[in-house]
Each structure stands twice: as structure tokens, then as C-alpha cells.
Short mmCIF file of C-alpha atoms in Angstrom, two decimals:
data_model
loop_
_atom_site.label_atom_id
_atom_site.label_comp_id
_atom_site.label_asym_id
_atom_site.label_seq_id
_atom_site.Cartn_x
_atom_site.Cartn_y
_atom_site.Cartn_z
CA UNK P 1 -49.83 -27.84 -35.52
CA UNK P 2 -47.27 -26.11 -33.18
CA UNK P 3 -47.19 -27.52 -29.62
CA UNK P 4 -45.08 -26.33 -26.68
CA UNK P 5 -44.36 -27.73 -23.31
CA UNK P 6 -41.65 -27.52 -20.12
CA UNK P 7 -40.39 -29.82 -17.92
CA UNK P 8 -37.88 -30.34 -14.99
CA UNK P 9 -35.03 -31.28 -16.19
CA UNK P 10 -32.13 -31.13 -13.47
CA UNK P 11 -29.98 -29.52 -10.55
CA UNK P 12 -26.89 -28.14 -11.08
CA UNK P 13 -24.20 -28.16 -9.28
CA UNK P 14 -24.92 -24.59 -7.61
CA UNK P 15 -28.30 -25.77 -6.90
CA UNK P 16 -30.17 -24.03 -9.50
CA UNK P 17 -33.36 -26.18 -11.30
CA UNK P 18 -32.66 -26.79 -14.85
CA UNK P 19 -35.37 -26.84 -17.22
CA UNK P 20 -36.36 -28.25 -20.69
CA UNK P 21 -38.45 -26.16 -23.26
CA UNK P 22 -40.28 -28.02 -25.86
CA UNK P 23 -40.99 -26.19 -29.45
CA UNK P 24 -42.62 -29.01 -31.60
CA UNK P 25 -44.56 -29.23 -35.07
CA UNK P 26 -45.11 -31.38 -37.85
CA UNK P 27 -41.51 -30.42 -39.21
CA UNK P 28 -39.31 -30.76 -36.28
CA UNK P 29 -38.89 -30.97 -32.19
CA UNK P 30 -36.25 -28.47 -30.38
CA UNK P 31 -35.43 -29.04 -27.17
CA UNK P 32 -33.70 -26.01 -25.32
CA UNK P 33 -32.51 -26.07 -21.54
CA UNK P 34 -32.45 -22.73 -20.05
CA UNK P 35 -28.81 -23.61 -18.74
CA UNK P 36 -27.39 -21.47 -21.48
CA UNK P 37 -29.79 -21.67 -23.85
CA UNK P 38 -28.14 -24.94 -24.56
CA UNK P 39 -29.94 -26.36 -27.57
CA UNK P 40 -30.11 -30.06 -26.48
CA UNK P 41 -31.79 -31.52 -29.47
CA UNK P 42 -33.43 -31.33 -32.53
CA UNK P 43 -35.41 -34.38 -33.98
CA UNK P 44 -36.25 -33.88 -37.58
CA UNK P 45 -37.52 -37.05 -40.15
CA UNK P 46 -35.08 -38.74 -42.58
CA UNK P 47 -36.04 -39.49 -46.30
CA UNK P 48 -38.07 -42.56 -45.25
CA UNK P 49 -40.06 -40.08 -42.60
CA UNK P 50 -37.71 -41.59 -39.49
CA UNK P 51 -37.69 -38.94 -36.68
CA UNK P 52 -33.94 -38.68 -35.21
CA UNK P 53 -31.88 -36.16 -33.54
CA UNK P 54 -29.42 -34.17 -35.49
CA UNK P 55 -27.41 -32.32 -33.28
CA UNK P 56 -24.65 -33.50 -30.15
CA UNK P 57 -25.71 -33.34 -26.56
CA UNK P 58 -25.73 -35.18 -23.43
CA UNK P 59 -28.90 -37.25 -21.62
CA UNK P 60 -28.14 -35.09 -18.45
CA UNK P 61 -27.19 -31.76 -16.66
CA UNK P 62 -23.67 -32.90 -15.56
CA UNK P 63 -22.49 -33.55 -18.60
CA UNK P 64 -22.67 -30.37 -19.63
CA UNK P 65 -21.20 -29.06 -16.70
CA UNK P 66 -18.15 -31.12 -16.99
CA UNK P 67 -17.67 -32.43 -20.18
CA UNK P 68 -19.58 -30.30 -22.64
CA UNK P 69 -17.49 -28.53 -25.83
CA UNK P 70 -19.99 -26.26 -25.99
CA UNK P 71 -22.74 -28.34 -27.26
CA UNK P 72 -25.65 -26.12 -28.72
CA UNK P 73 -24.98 -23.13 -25.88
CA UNK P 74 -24.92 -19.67 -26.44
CA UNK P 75 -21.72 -18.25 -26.90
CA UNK P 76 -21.00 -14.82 -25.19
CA UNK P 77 -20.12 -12.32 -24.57
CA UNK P 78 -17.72 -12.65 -27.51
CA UNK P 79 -17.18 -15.97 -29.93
CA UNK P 80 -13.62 -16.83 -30.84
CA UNK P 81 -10.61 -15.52 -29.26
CA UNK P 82 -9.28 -12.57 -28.23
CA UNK P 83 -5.57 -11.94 -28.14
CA UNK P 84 -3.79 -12.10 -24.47
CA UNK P 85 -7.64 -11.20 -23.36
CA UNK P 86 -6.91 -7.65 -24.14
CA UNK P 87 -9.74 -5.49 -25.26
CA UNK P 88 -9.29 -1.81 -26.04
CA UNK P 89 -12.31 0.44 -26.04
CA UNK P 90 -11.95 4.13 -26.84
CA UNK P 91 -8.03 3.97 -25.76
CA UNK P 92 -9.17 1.49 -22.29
CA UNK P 93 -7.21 -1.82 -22.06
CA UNK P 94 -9.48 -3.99 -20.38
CA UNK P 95 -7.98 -6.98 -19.37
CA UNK P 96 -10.63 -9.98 -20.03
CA UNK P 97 -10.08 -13.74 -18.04
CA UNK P 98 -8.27 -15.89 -20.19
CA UNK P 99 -8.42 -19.45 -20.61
CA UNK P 100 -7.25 -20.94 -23.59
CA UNK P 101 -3.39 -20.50 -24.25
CA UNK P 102 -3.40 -17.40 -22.42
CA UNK P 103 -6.02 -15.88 -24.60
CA UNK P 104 -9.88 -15.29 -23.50
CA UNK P 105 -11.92 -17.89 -26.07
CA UNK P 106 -16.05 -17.73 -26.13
CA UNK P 107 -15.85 -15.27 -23.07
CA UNK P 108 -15.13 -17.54 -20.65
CA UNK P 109 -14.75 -17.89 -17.16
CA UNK P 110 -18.68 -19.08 -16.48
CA UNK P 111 -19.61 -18.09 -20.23
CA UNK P 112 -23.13 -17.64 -21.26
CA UNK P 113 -23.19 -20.96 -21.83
CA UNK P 114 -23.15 -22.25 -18.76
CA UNK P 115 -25.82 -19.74 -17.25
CA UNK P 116 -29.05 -20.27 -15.59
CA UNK P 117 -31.19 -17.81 -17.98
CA UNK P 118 -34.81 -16.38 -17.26
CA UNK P 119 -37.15 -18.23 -19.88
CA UNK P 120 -40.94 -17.16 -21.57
CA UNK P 121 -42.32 -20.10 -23.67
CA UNK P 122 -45.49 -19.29 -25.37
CA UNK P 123 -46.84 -19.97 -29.08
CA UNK P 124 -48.03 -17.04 -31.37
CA UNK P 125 -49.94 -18.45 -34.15
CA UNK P 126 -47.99 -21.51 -35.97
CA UNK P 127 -44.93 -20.23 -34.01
CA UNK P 128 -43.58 -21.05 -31.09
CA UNK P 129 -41.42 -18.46 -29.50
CA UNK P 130 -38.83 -19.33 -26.43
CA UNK P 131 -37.47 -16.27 -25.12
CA UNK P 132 -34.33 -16.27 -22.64
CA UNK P 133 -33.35 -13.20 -20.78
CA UNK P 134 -30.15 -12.47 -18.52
CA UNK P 135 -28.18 -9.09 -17.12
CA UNK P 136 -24.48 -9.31 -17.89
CA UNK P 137 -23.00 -6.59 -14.81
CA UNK P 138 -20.09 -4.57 -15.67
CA UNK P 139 -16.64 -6.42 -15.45
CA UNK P 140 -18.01 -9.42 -15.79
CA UNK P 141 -15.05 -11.65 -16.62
CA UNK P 142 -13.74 -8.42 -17.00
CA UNK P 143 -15.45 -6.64 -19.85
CA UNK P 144 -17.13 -3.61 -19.76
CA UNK P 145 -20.83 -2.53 -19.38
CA UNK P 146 -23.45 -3.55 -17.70
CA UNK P 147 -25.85 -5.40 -20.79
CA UNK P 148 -29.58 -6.44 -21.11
CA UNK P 149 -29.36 -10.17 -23.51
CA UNK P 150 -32.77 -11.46 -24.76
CA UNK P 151 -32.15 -14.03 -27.07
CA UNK P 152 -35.29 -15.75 -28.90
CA UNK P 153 -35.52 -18.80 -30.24
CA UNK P 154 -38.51 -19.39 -32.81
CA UNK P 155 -40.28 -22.14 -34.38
CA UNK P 156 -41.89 -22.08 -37.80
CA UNK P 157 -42.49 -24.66 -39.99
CA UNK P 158 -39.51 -26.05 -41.11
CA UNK P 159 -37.52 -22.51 -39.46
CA UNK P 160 -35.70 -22.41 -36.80
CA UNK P 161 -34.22 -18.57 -36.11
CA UNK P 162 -32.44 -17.41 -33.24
CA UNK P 163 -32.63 -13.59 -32.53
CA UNK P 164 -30.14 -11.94 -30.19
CA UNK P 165 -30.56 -8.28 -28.46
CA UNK P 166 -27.94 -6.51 -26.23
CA UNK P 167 -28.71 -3.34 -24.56
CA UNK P 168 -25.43 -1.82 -22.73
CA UNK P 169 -25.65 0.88 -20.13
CA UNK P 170 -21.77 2.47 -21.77
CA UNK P 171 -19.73 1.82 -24.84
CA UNK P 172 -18.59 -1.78 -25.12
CA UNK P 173 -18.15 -4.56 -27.45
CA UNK P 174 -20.11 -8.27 -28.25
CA UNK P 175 -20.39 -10.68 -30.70
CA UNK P 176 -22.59 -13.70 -29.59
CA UNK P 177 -23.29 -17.11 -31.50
CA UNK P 178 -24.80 -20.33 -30.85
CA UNK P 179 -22.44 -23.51 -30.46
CA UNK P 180 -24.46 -26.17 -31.50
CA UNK P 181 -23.15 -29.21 -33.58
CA UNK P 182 -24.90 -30.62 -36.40
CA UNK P 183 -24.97 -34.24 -37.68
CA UNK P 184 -27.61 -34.97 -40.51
CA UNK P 185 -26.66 -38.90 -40.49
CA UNK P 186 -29.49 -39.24 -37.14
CA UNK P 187 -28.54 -40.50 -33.99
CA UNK P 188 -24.46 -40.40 -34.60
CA UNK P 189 -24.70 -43.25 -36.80
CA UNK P 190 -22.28 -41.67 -39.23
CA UNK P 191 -19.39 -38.82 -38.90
CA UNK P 192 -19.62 -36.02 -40.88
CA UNK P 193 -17.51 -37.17 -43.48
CA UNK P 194 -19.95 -37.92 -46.44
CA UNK P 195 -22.03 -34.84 -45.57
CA UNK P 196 -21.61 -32.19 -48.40
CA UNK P 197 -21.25 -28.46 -46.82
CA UNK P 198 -21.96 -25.37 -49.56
CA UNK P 199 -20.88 -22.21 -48.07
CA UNK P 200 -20.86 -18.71 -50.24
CA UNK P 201 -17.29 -17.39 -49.60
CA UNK P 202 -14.58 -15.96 -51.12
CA UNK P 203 -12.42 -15.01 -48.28
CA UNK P 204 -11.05 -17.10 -45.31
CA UNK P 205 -9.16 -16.19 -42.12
CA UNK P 206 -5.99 -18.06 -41.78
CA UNK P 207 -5.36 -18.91 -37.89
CA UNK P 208 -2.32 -19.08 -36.04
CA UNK P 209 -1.05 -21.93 -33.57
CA UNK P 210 -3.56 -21.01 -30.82
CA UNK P 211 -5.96 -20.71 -33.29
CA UNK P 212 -6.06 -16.91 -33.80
CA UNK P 213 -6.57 -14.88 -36.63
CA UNK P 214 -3.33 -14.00 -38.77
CA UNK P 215 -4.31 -12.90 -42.60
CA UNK P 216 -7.39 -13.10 -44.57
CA UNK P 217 -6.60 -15.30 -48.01
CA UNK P 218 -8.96 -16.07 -50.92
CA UNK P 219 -10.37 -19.07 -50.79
CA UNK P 220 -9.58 -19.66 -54.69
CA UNK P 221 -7.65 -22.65 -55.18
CA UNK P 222 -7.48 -24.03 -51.45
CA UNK P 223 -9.79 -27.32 -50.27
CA UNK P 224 -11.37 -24.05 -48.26
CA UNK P 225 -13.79 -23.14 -51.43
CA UNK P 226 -16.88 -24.50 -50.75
CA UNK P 227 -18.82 -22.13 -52.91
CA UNK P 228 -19.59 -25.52 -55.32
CA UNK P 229 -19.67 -27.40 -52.59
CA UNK P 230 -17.26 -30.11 -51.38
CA UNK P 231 -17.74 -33.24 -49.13
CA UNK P 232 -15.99 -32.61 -45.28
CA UNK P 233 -13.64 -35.83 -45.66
CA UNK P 234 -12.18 -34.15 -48.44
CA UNK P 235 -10.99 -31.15 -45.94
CA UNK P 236 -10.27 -34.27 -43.35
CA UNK P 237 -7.94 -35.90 -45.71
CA UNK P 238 -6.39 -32.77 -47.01
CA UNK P 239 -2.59 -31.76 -46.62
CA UNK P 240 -3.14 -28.08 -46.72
CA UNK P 241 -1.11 -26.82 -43.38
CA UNK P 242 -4.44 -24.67 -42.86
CA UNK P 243 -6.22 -28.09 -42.27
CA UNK P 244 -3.07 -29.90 -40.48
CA UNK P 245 -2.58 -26.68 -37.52
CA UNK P 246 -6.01 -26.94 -36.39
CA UNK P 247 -5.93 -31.19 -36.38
CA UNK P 248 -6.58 -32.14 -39.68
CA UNK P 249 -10.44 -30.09 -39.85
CA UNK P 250 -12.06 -26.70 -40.29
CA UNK P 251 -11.80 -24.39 -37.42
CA UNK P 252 -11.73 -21.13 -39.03
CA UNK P 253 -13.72 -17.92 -39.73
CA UNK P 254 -15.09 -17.74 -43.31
CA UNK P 255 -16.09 -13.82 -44.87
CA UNK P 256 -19.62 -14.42 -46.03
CA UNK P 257 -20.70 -12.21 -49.59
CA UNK P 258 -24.36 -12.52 -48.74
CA UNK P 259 -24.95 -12.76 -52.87
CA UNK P 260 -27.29 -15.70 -52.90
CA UNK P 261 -30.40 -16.94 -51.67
CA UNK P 262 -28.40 -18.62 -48.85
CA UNK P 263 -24.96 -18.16 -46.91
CA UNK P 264 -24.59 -21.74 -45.99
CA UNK P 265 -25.87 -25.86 -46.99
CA UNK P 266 -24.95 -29.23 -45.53
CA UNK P 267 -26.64 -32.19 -47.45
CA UNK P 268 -26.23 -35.81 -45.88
CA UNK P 269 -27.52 -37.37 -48.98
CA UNK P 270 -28.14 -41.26 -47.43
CA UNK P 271 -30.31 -39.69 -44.74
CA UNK P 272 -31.99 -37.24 -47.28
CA UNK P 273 -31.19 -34.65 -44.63
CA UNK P 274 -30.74 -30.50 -45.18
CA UNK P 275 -29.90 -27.73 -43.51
CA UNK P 276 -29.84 -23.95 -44.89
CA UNK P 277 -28.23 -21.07 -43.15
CA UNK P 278 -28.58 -17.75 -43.56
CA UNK P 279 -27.49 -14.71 -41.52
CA UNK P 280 -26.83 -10.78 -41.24
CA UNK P 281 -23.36 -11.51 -39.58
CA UNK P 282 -20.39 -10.95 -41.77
CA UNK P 283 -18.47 -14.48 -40.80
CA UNK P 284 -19.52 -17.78 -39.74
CA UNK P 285 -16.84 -20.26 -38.32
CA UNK P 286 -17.06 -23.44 -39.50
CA UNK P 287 -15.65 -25.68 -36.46
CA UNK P 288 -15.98 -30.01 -38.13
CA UNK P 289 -15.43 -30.92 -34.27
CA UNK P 290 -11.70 -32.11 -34.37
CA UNK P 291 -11.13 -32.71 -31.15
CA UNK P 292 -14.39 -34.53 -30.14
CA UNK P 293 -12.67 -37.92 -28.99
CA UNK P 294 -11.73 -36.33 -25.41
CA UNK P 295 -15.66 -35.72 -24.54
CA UNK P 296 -16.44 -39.55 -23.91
CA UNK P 297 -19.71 -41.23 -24.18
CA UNK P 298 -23.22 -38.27 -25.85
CA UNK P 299 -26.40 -38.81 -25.52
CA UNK P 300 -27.68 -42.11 -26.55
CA UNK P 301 -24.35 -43.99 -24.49
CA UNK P 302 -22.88 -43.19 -27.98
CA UNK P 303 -18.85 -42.61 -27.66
CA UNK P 304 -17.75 -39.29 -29.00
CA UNK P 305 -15.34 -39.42 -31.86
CA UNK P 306 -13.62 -36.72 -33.80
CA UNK P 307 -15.91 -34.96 -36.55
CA UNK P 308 -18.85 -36.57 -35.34
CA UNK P 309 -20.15 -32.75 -35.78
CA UNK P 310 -20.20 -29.09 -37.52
CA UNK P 311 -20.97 -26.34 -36.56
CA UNK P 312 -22.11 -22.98 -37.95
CA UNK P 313 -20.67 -20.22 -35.89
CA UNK P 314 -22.39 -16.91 -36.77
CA UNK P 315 -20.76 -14.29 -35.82
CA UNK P 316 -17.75 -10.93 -35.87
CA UNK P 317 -14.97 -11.12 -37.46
CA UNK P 318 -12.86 -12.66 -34.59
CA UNK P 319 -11.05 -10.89 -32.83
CA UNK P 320 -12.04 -8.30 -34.67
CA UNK P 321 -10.45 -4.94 -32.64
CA UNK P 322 -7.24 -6.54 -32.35
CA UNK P 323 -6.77 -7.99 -35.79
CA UNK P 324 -8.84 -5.88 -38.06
CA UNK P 325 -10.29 -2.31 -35.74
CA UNK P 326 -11.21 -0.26 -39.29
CA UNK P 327 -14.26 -3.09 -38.79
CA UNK P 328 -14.84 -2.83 -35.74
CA UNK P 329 -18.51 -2.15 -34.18
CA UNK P 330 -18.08 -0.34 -30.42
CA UNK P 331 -22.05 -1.07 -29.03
CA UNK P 332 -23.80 1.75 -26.17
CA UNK P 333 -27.19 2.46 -25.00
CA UNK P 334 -27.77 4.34 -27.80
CA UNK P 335 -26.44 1.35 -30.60
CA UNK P 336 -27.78 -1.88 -29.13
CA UNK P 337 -26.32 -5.08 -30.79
CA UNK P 338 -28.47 -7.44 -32.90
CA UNK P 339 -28.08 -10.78 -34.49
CA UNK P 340 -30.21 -12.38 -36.82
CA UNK P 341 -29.75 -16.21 -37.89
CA UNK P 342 -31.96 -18.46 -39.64
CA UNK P 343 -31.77 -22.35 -39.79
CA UNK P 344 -33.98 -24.05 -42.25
CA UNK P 345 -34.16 -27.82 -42.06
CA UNK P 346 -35.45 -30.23 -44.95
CA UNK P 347 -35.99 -33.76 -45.96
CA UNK P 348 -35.56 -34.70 -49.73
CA UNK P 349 -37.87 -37.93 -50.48
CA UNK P 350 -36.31 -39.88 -53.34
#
């Protein structure tokens, strides 16, 4: 039975009322703020039928404001980095904010993520849709184009899958994705460590100091072939220089081949917890949360700690008119960008 509700939730810092969307059914709980679509948690049952949340967030509005890596927000108007914050469309340089090593990462200044987003909650059915709207003007943090988002978020069954629209008014450039972290374990009780990631790939970006693209590499052979599956702590306790540069984790784009059923699965087998992936983007970063121990103390008073979380970056190739332009995608009024991705979440009884 799906059930929906909204409540007050808190005042940012501007002033503006945050609020807390409820999607709910016999399968799982979301909880999504409409202060950048933030998805602040999602309580799902273990093995033994014990409800818990599964992904990091904070108890309250100002912890997102200050302290938040991007817990569960969207992530616009482009995921990743871009070089020295230059984008070039149709022979423009358009100089974008930067903020991370001189470079403009997730969008930023005031990313979407940290937006105050018009919200439509209703239920359709045995779903429950959550629809969040916003106008990005032209310039903003210096890209082009004025664009029309709507991002929905729907509930069914055991489904969780996030659509995203942009509509620009000239030709321009996006690639959007949702930041939330996953832990299976319930309640932070575990890292990540033991959980078992599957991921159908046979091509990895290679990143640079800052984190920025620098050659695409087979994954044959490296402790970044996950197509049989491999456990994160074996990653976390890997001497590949891949894993070292970006602090002994995952923090890099994967090419997806989209040849089976599924493009992604993390199994924490004590909790009997699993979540599928699938999506019509051509890369997904996988980001194992390696430099969680600065956030401080999550929801729950739990202290933050390094790999307490993955996440499942859907997305562009990074990047992607700097490093690689042949695949490029320039978006107008007549090519709107859309994003499909689908999370399905289980529980295996033994």
C-alpha cells in the first residue's frame, strides 16, 4: 500500500522553509527534502525483516549546509570536474566558477544541491511520484542557457527511479546525477568493506592528481574489474597507484557496456541487503567515500569515518568536451537532456 506525506522540516540559513517528502510502502520509506532534492533517507528491512536506513545524512538542515559531502543531493549542472572551469560551446570559452583545485567540480558555487526546489507529491496508483522543479538563468555560475530541470523521483514496489528533464532556451551542455551514499550494513553499523559491488565494465577512466580524467584503460587485470564481483576492502587494501592517488578508494568514472540485465550490484551479505542499478547513462562513478572522516558526527550522533559509504554516480563521461569532444552531447530547445536511473532494493531471507 503506497502512502505519502510532507512535513516541515527546517529554515535555512537564507530563510527559506525546508521540507520533508515522504514516499512509503511495504518495501521501503524515502525521505527527500526539497533542499536539493537531497535524498535524506531510505529505510528498507534486513534479512530478519529489521527496518534501517541505508544511506548517509544528517538529523538536520545545517548540517547540510555546512558540513554535507553531498549527501543524497542532486548534482548539477554538471557531475565531476571540469578542467580550469573552461567550457567551450560551438568555439565560446565560457569560463565556469571554480572551486576545487582551480577546477569547477559538481557545478558549484550554490550547486543544485543546495537549492530550495519547487515540489508536487502525489501517488498514482501503487506509485508515489515526487516531482521537483527549478529554472537555472543563463550564466549561472557561469554556464550558458537559461534551463527548465524537473527531476522525478518515483516509488514502486521495491523501485526507486529518478528521472531528470532539462529544457534550455540556446545550445549548452549538462550532465546531472544524484550524490547519495549507500551503506547496506543499516544504521552505519559497518563500513563498506565486506559489501560485495558487481559492476558490468570493461573500461575505466584513470584520474589525475586533482582527480581529473587522463586515459581510459581496460579494466582487465586491475583490482578495478568488478564484472565478477569483488568485495570494496579488497580495492581499500590494494597497492594499485589508481587506488593510492585518490586515498586508498574508488573515485573514478567506470564505461558501462549495458550487456546484462543490470549495470551495477552491491550485496552486504550479513544484513541480507541488495541494491541493483541500472541506467541509460554511459558512466557511473563509483566514489567508496574516502575522505568521510572530516564530516564529523551523521545522523544517528554516529561519527563519520572513511568508506562508511558508496555511491553510484550516473552520469557523462566527465569532463567529457575537454577530455573526449568526438562524445560530446551539446543540448538546445530543440534536444532537451534526459536521464533515466533505476534503483532496485532487495532483502534475501536465508
Amino acid at each position: 500500500m503506497i502512502s505519502t506525506d510532507v512535513k516541515t522540516w527546517g529554515v535555512t540559513k537564507k530563510g527559506e522553509q525546508v521540507y520533508c517528502y515522504t514516499l512509503k510502502n511495504e518495501f521501503l520509506e524515502v525521505n527527500v527534502l526539497n533542499y536539493g532534492g537531497v535524498i535524506q533517507k531510505i529505510m528498507m528491512p534486513d534479512k530478519n525483516g529489521k527496518w534501517e536506513n541505508i544511506v548517509l545524512g544528517f538529523d538536520d538542515i545545517k548540517g547540510y549546509e555546512e558540513r554535507s559531502p553531498h549527501f543524497g543531493a542532486i548534482v548539477g549542472r554538471t557531475a565531476g570536474r571540469i578542467k580550469k572551469g573552461e567550457l567551450t560551446i560551438n568555439g565560446t570559452l565560457y569560463k565556469l566558477e571554480v572551486n576545487n583545485c582551480g577546477n569547477n567540480l559538481h557545478g558549484y558555487p550554490e550547486f543544485y544541491g543546495q537549492k530550495i526546489w519547487d515540489c508536487n507529491l502525489k501517488e498514482e496508483g501503487e506509485k508515489a511520484i515526487l516531482t521537483l522543479k527549478r529554472t537555472s538563468p543563463h550564466l549561472e555560475a557561469g554556464y550558458p542557457g537559461k534551463i527548465d530541470f524537473e527531476i522525478k523521483y518515483i516509488l514502486e514496489k521495491n523501485t526507486l527511479t529518478l528521472e531528470y528533464e532539462g529544457i534550455p532556451d540556446r545550445d549548452t551542455y549538462m550532465s546531472l546525477t544524484n550524490h547519495t551514499y549507500f551503506n547496506l550494513s543499516g544504521d552505519y553499523k559497518k563500513d563498506i568493506g565486506n559489501q560485495k559491488i558487481t559492476l558490468f565494465s570493461d573500461e575505466y577512466l584513470e584520474v589525475d592528481e586533482e582527480t581529473l580524467p587522463v586515459k581510459i584503460s581496460k579494466t582487465d587485470g586491475t583490482v578495478f574489474d568488478l564484472r565478477n564481483g569483488r568485495y570494496f576492502d579488497e580495492v581499500f587494501k590494494s597497492d594499485e597507484s589508481q587506488v593510492k592517488i585518490v586515498n586508498q578508494g574508488i573515485d573514478h568514472p567506470f564505461v558501462l557496456s549495458h550487456k546484462e540485465r543490470f549495470d551495477a550490484l552491491c550485496v552486504d551479505e550479513e544484513s541480507g541487503r541488495a541494491v541493483e542499478m541500472t541506467t541509460d547513462q554511459p558512466a557511473v562513478v563509483i566514489y567508496t567515500g574516502n575522505w568521510l572522516d572530516e564530516v564529523g558526527t551523521i545522523s544517528g550522533n554516529v561519527i563519520c569515518k572513511n568508506h562508511f559509504g558508496f555511491c553510484l554516480e550516473t552520469q557523462d563521461y566527465p569532463d567529457v568536451l575537454n577530455f573526449i569532444p568526438e562524445k560530446g552531447k551539446i543540448y538546445n530547445s530543440n534536444e532537451k537532456y534526459n536521464q533515466k536511473t533505476t534503483f532496485i532494493f532487495k532483502s534475501f531471507v536465508k
